[in-house]
Amino acid sequence: MTTALVTRTAKEAQAPPRRTARRRRGGSARTPWTPWLYLLPALVVLGGLLVYPVYQLGLISFLEYTQAQVSGGQPTTFQGLGNYQALFGDPQFWQVLLATVLFAAACVVTTLAVGCALAVLLTRIRALPRLALLLAALGAWATPAITGSTVWVFLFDPDYGPVNRVLGLDDFSWTYGRYSAFALVLMEVVWCSFPFVMVTVYAGIKAVPAEVLEAAALDGASQWRIWRSVTAPMLRPILVVVTIQSIIWDFKVFTQIYVMTGGGGIAGQNLVLNVYAYQKAFASSQYSLGSAIGVVMLLILLAVTLVYLRLLRRQGGDL
């Protein structure tokens, strides 16, 4: 009897209390919802600032909404896909779309090349030059787009611009020709965009274990081979982020084009989709057509982002 009592006492001591077990089970049941409770305030804010405007944008794109409807002179009517049919039937839309895609692609490639090259340079130079480069880059990054665009227009001004004087192009107007104007805007966009890529990639490079880079160098790999075969694959998640951000930013460029080319250049030769939508919506008071252009831009950016992420996952990249 004594032996049975001791055995039962030992089992009771080893078994957890019932209340504790219930608390554990209850806590584990509530755990999956806990992150969503923390994210709920941010989701509410995003819903008000993002979801509702997108809904209104899509709604207006299906209506006849011009200055007459805004002023109340005529009733708002449902057009269905009429605005999209008019948009896709306009040859100027396709010309502007092609120019936007090519211009954004050139900006993205140049920004990534400059940002990654300077990020690698930051790892090679001493502390004082590194600090000077970081401060200069952050100054360009912090400059408002309209201020930077105005300064760049002055720098390349055909009459008073110091750049033209140094290059011996005293009376050359960069904004007169289509390609020279796009090139000038591209330089300004890269100037204000590369610091984000540089700082982000530099932080990623510093997080790469030094032993890995030393082992690759001891195996006889060149600096370019180390970057292409070792560093870049390890930085793939960071490169995905900066690439997608650059695509979104450069595809919807507005301020630089509008300020530096005077609203889209001579006869609209430097129009991009954002400026084209602005002209349709506000200059021509065709708000529904401008909203349709905005919806098309949104769908294009979503498609590009999803395709890029899908290709990355097929290659085995972790996000």
Short mmCIF file of C-alpha atoms in Angstrom, two decimals:
data_model
loop_
_atom_site.label_atom_id
_atom_site.label_comp_id
_atom_site.label_asym_id
_atom_site.label_seq_id
_atom_site.Cartn_x
_atom_site.Cartn_y
_atom_site.Cartn_z
CA MET A 1 0.00 0.00 0.00
CA THR A 2 2.86 2.34 0.82
CA THR A 3 4.50 1.57 -2.51
CA ALA A 4 1.28 2.36 -4.44
CA LEU A 5 0.88 5.63 -2.56
CA VAL A 6 4.44 6.69 -3.37
CA THR A 7 3.98 5.79 -7.05
CA ARG A 8 0.74 7.81 -7.29
CA THR A 9 2.35 10.77 -5.57
CA ALA A 10 5.27 10.71 -8.00
CA LYS A 11 2.93 10.64 -11.01
CA GLU A 12 0.95 13.58 -9.64
CA ALA A 13 4.17 15.52 -9.11
CA GLN A 14 5.30 14.89 -12.67
CA ALA A 15 1.92 15.81 -14.22
CA PRO A 16 1.40 19.57 -14.86
CA PRO A 17 -1.42 21.31 -13.03
CA ARG A 18 -4.74 21.32 -14.86
CA ARG A 19 -5.05 25.08 -14.75
CA THR A 20 -1.60 25.52 -16.26
CA ALA A 21 -2.39 23.09 -19.07
CA ARG A 22 -5.64 24.90 -19.79
CA ARG A 23 -3.84 28.22 -19.86
CA ARG A 24 -1.25 26.86 -22.25
CA ARG A 25 -3.90 25.47 -24.54
CA GLY A 26 -5.83 28.73 -24.43
CA GLY A 27 -2.68 30.76 -25.08
CA SER A 28 -1.70 28.64 -28.08
CA ALA A 29 -5.22 29.05 -29.50
CA ARG A 30 -4.98 32.84 -29.27
CA THR A 31 -1.44 33.10 -30.65
CA PRO A 32 -2.27 33.06 -34.44
CA TRP A 33 -4.53 36.12 -34.04
CA THR A 34 -2.14 38.14 -31.93
CA PRO A 35 -0.05 39.54 -34.87
CA TRP A 36 -3.22 40.65 -36.67
CA LEU A 37 -4.35 42.54 -33.58
CA TYR A 38 -1.07 44.46 -33.61
CA LEU A 39 -1.40 45.11 -37.36
CA LEU A 40 -5.04 46.17 -37.16
CA PRO A 41 -4.39 49.92 -36.63
CA ALA A 42 -1.98 50.02 -39.58
CA LEU A 43 -4.44 48.08 -41.75
CA VAL A 44 -7.20 50.53 -40.91
CA VAL A 45 -4.99 53.48 -41.84
CA LEU A 46 -3.89 51.81 -45.09
CA GLY A 47 -7.51 51.02 -45.90
CA GLY A 48 -8.43 54.67 -45.57
CA LEU A 49 -5.40 56.03 -47.40
CA LEU A 50 -5.03 53.39 -50.12
CA VAL A 51 -8.04 51.13 -50.62
CA TYR A 52 -10.70 53.85 -50.66
CA PRO A 53 -8.86 56.15 -53.14
CA VAL A 54 -8.21 53.19 -55.44
CA TYR A 55 -11.89 52.32 -55.25
CA GLN A 56 -12.86 55.88 -56.16
CA LEU A 57 -10.32 55.89 -58.99
CA GLY A 58 -11.79 52.72 -60.44
CA LEU A 59 -15.35 53.96 -59.99
CA ILE A 60 -14.74 57.27 -61.80
CA SER A 61 -13.07 55.41 -64.68
CA PHE A 62 -16.43 53.74 -65.44
CA LEU A 63 -18.41 57.00 -65.38
CA GLU A 64 -18.79 60.02 -67.59
CA TYR A 65 -17.16 62.54 -65.30
CA THR A 66 -16.13 65.85 -66.85
CA GLN A 67 -16.34 69.48 -65.78
CA ALA A 68 -20.06 69.46 -66.55
CA GLN A 69 -20.64 66.68 -64.01
CA VAL A 70 -18.35 68.28 -61.45
CA SER A 71 -20.22 71.60 -61.61
CA GLY A 72 -23.58 69.84 -61.49
CA GLY A 73 -24.69 71.00 -64.93
CA GLN A 74 -25.19 67.45 -66.18
CA PRO A 75 -25.91 64.17 -64.38
CA THR A 76 -23.23 61.52 -64.01
CA THR A 77 -23.83 58.54 -66.29
CA PHE A 78 -22.39 55.05 -66.31
CA GLN A 79 -20.15 54.41 -69.33
CA GLY A 80 -18.98 50.88 -68.63
CA LEU A 81 -15.80 50.22 -70.59
CA GLY A 82 -16.36 53.23 -72.84
CA ASN A 83 -13.50 55.24 -71.31
CA TYR A 84 -11.12 52.30 -71.71
CA GLN A 85 -12.20 51.79 -75.32
CA ALA A 86 -11.55 55.45 -76.06
CA LEU A 87 -8.20 55.25 -74.31
CA PHE A 88 -7.02 52.11 -76.10
CA GLY A 89 -8.23 53.49 -79.41
CA ASP A 90 -6.07 56.60 -79.06
CA PRO A 91 -2.71 56.17 -80.85
CA GLN A 92 -1.12 58.77 -78.55
CA PHE A 93 -1.78 56.54 -75.54
CA TRP A 94 0.27 53.71 -77.01
CA GLN A 95 3.10 56.08 -77.93
CA VAL A 96 3.16 57.48 -74.40
CA LEU A 97 2.98 53.97 -72.91
CA LEU A 98 5.96 52.82 -74.97
CA ALA A 99 7.95 55.94 -74.05
CA THR A 100 7.10 55.42 -70.36
CA VAL A 101 8.21 51.78 -70.37
CA LEU A 102 11.51 52.53 -72.13
CA PHE A 103 12.23 55.57 -69.98
CA ALA A 104 11.42 53.72 -66.73
CA ALA A 105 13.57 50.74 -67.78
CA ALA A 106 16.53 53.01 -68.52
CA CYS A 107 16.10 54.77 -65.17
CA VAL A 108 15.85 51.50 -63.23
CA VAL A 109 18.91 49.92 -64.87
CA THR A 110 21.02 53.06 -64.48
CA THR A 111 19.93 53.62 -60.88
CA LEU A 112 20.72 50.04 -59.88
CA ALA A 113 24.09 50.13 -61.65
CA VAL A 114 25.14 53.41 -60.05
CA GLY A 115 23.78 52.51 -56.62
CA CYS A 116 25.39 49.05 -56.51
CA ALA A 117 28.73 50.36 -57.84
CA LEU A 118 28.85 53.10 -55.19
CA ALA A 119 27.80 50.60 -52.49
CA VAL A 120 30.79 48.45 -53.38
CA LEU A 121 32.96 51.57 -53.44
CA LEU A 122 31.86 52.41 -49.90
CA THR A 123 33.32 49.11 -48.73
CA ARG A 124 36.70 49.92 -50.34
CA ILE A 125 37.40 53.48 -49.19
CA ARG A 126 38.43 54.89 -45.84
CA ALA A 127 36.13 56.29 -43.19
CA LEU A 128 36.40 59.99 -44.08
CA PRO A 129 35.73 59.64 -47.84
CA ARG A 130 32.97 57.17 -47.01
CA LEU A 131 31.32 59.69 -44.70
CA ALA A 132 31.60 62.44 -47.33
CA LEU A 133 30.03 60.22 -50.00
CA LEU A 134 27.21 59.19 -47.67
CA LEU A 135 26.45 62.79 -46.71
CA ALA A 136 26.45 63.89 -50.36
CA ALA A 137 24.18 61.01 -51.36
CA LEU A 138 21.77 61.60 -48.49
CA GLY A 139 21.67 65.29 -49.40
CA ALA A 140 20.59 64.37 -52.94
CA TRP A 141 18.05 61.91 -51.56
CA ALA A 142 16.56 64.47 -49.18
CA THR A 143 16.20 67.18 -51.84
CA PRO A 144 12.56 67.63 -52.93
CA ALA A 145 11.90 66.57 -56.51
CA ILE A 146 10.71 69.99 -57.62
CA THR A 147 13.78 71.68 -56.12
CA GLY A 148 16.19 69.21 -57.70
CA SER A 149 14.47 69.51 -61.06
CA THR A 150 14.68 73.31 -60.99
CA VAL A 151 18.39 73.19 -60.09
CA TRP A 152 19.14 70.74 -62.89
CA VAL A 153 17.32 72.91 -65.41
CA PHE A 154 19.46 75.86 -64.34
CA LEU A 155 22.69 73.81 -64.50
CA PHE A 156 21.96 72.85 -68.12
CA ASP A 157 20.43 76.16 -69.16
CA PRO A 158 21.62 77.18 -72.67
CA ASP A 159 22.23 80.80 -71.60
CA TYR A 160 23.41 80.69 -67.99
CA GLY A 161 24.07 77.01 -67.28
CA PRO A 162 27.59 76.25 -66.02
CA VAL A 163 27.52 72.72 -67.45
CA ASN A 164 27.02 73.97 -71.01
CA ARG A 165 29.88 76.43 -70.59
CA VAL A 166 32.23 73.72 -69.34
CA LEU A 167 31.25 71.39 -72.20
CA GLY A 168 31.39 74.18 -74.77
CA LEU A 169 27.66 73.91 -75.57
CA ASP A 170 26.75 77.53 -74.98
CA ASP A 171 23.54 77.70 -77.00
CA PHE A 172 22.51 74.03 -76.85
CA SER A 173 19.04 73.46 -75.38
CA TRP A 174 18.75 70.09 -73.68
CA THR A 175 14.97 70.33 -73.40
CA TYR A 176 14.39 71.11 -77.10
CA GLY A 177 15.15 67.67 -78.49
CA ARG A 178 13.17 64.66 -77.41
CA TYR A 179 16.05 62.34 -76.56
CA SER A 180 18.24 65.01 -74.98
CA ALA A 181 15.31 66.04 -72.76
CA PHE A 182 14.71 62.45 -71.70
CA ALA A 183 18.45 62.06 -71.03
CA LEU A 184 18.46 65.17 -68.84
CA VAL A 185 15.46 63.97 -66.85
CA LEU A 186 17.03 60.51 -66.55
CA MET A 187 20.17 62.00 -64.99
CA GLU A 188 18.09 63.91 -62.46
CA VAL A 189 15.99 60.85 -61.60
CA VAL A 190 19.10 58.73 -61.10
CA TRP A 191 20.70 61.51 -59.02
CA CYS A 192 17.81 61.56 -56.56
CA SER A 193 17.19 57.77 -56.60
CA PHE A 194 20.60 56.08 -56.37
CA PRO A 195 21.16 56.94 -52.65
CA PHE A 196 18.36 54.56 -51.62
CA VAL A 197 19.93 51.74 -53.61
CA MET A 198 23.43 52.59 -52.43
CA VAL A 199 22.60 52.71 -48.72
CA THR A 200 20.41 49.59 -48.83
CA VAL A 201 22.90 47.49 -50.79
CA TYR A 202 25.80 48.77 -48.65
CA ALA A 203 23.99 47.62 -45.50
CA GLY A 204 23.43 44.23 -47.12
CA ILE A 205 27.09 43.91 -48.12
CA LYS A 206 28.20 44.68 -44.58
CA ALA A 207 25.95 41.88 -43.36
CA VAL A 208 27.65 39.31 -45.62
CA PRO A 209 30.08 37.18 -43.56
CA ALA A 210 33.67 38.24 -44.16
CA GLU A 211 34.79 34.60 -44.11
CA VAL A 212 32.80 33.87 -47.25
CA LEU A 213 34.39 36.74 -49.18
CA GLU A 214 37.87 35.82 -47.95
CA ALA A 215 37.38 32.20 -49.02
CA ALA A 216 36.31 33.30 -52.50
CA ALA A 217 39.34 35.60 -52.76
CA LEU A 218 41.68 32.82 -51.66
CA ASP A 219 40.23 30.59 -54.38
CA GLY A 220 41.41 33.15 -56.93
CA ALA A 221 38.07 34.75 -57.78
CA SER A 222 38.19 38.30 -59.14
CA GLN A 223 36.22 41.13 -57.56
CA TRP A 224 33.62 40.97 -60.33
CA ARG A 225 33.30 37.18 -59.92
CA ILE A 226 32.94 37.56 -56.14
CA TRP A 227 30.16 40.09 -56.63
CA ARG A 228 28.36 38.06 -59.31
CA SER A 229 28.69 34.59 -57.75
CA VAL A 230 28.85 35.27 -54.02
CA THR A 231 27.65 38.69 -52.96
CA ALA A 232 24.76 39.22 -55.39
CA PRO A 233 23.05 35.85 -54.63
CA MET A 234 23.27 36.56 -50.92
CA LEU A 235 21.84 40.03 -51.52
CA ARG A 236 18.98 38.74 -53.67
CA PRO A 237 16.17 39.66 -51.23
CA ILE A 238 17.57 43.19 -50.91
CA LEU A 239 18.02 43.53 -54.67
CA VAL A 240 14.41 42.44 -55.16
CA VAL A 241 13.21 45.19 -52.83
CA VAL A 242 15.27 47.97 -54.44
CA THR A 243 14.37 46.79 -57.94
CA ILE A 244 10.64 46.76 -57.28
CA GLN A 245 10.84 50.13 -55.53
CA SER A 246 12.78 51.59 -58.45
CA ILE A 247 10.29 50.23 -60.98
CA ILE A 248 7.37 51.76 -59.08
CA TRP A 249 9.08 55.12 -58.57
CA ASP A 250 10.45 55.47 -62.09
CA PHE A 251 7.31 54.24 -63.85
CA LYS A 252 5.20 56.94 -62.20
CA VAL A 253 7.64 59.84 -62.55
CA PHE A 254 5.75 63.11 -62.75
CA THR A 255 7.51 66.07 -61.15
CA GLN A 256 10.79 65.79 -63.05
CA ILE A 257 9.11 65.49 -66.46
CA TYR A 258 6.57 68.20 -65.74
CA VAL A 259 9.09 70.74 -64.39
CA MET A 260 12.08 70.07 -66.63
CA THR A 261 10.21 69.74 -69.95
CA GLY A 262 7.50 72.31 -69.28
CA GLY A 263 4.62 69.87 -68.97
CA GLY A 264 5.70 67.17 -71.42
CA GLY A 265 7.98 68.83 -73.94
CA ILE A 266 7.31 70.43 -77.30
CA ALA A 267 4.09 69.00 -78.80
CA GLY A 268 4.04 66.38 -76.03
CA GLN A 269 7.21 64.66 -77.21
CA ASN A 270 8.32 63.89 -73.63
CA LEU A 271 5.02 62.75 -72.19
CA VAL A 272 4.90 59.84 -69.77
CA LEU A 273 1.75 58.19 -68.45
CA ASN A 274 1.55 60.21 -65.23
CA VAL A 275 1.85 63.55 -67.05
CA TYR A 276 -0.49 62.28 -69.78
CA ALA A 277 -3.10 61.40 -67.14
CA TYR A 278 -2.69 64.84 -65.56
CA GLN A 279 -3.26 66.56 -68.88
CA LYS A 280 -6.34 64.49 -69.63
CA ALA A 281 -7.84 64.91 -66.17
CA PHE A 282 -7.08 68.54 -65.33
CA ALA A 283 -6.02 70.33 -68.52
CA SER A 284 -8.86 68.78 -70.57
CA SER A 285 -11.27 68.22 -67.63
CA GLN A 286 -11.72 64.59 -68.69
CA TYR A 287 -11.50 63.19 -65.17
CA SER A 288 -12.89 59.79 -66.09
CA LEU A 289 -10.30 59.33 -68.84
CA GLY A 290 -7.51 60.39 -66.49
CA SER A 291 -8.80 57.89 -63.92
CA ALA A 292 -8.75 55.15 -66.56
CA ILE A 293 -5.09 55.92 -67.24
CA GLY A 294 -4.41 55.69 -63.51
CA VAL A 295 -6.08 52.27 -63.32
CA VAL A 296 -4.01 51.03 -66.27
CA MET A 297 -0.82 52.21 -64.55
CA LEU A 298 -1.83 50.45 -61.33
CA LEU A 299 -2.50 47.17 -63.13
CA ILE A 300 0.80 47.37 -65.02
CA LEU A 301 2.78 47.91 -61.82
CA LEU A 302 0.98 45.06 -60.06
CA ALA A 303 1.62 42.74 -63.00
CA VAL A 304 5.33 43.64 -63.15
CA THR A 305 5.74 43.10 -59.42
CA LEU A 306 3.94 39.74 -59.42
CA VAL A 307 5.87 38.46 -62.45
CA TYR A 308 9.19 39.49 -60.91
CA LEU A 309 8.39 37.76 -57.61
CA ARG A 310 7.20 34.64 -59.44
CA LEU A 311 10.42 34.40 -61.44
CA LEU A 312 12.44 34.86 -58.28
CA ARG A 313 10.62 32.07 -56.47
CA ARG A 314 11.18 29.73 -59.41
CA GLN A 315 14.89 30.42 -59.08
CA GLY A 316 14.76 29.40 -55.43
CA GLY A 317 15.11 32.86 -53.92
CA ASP A 318 13.87 33.50 -50.41
CA LEU A 319 11.98 36.71 -49.71
#
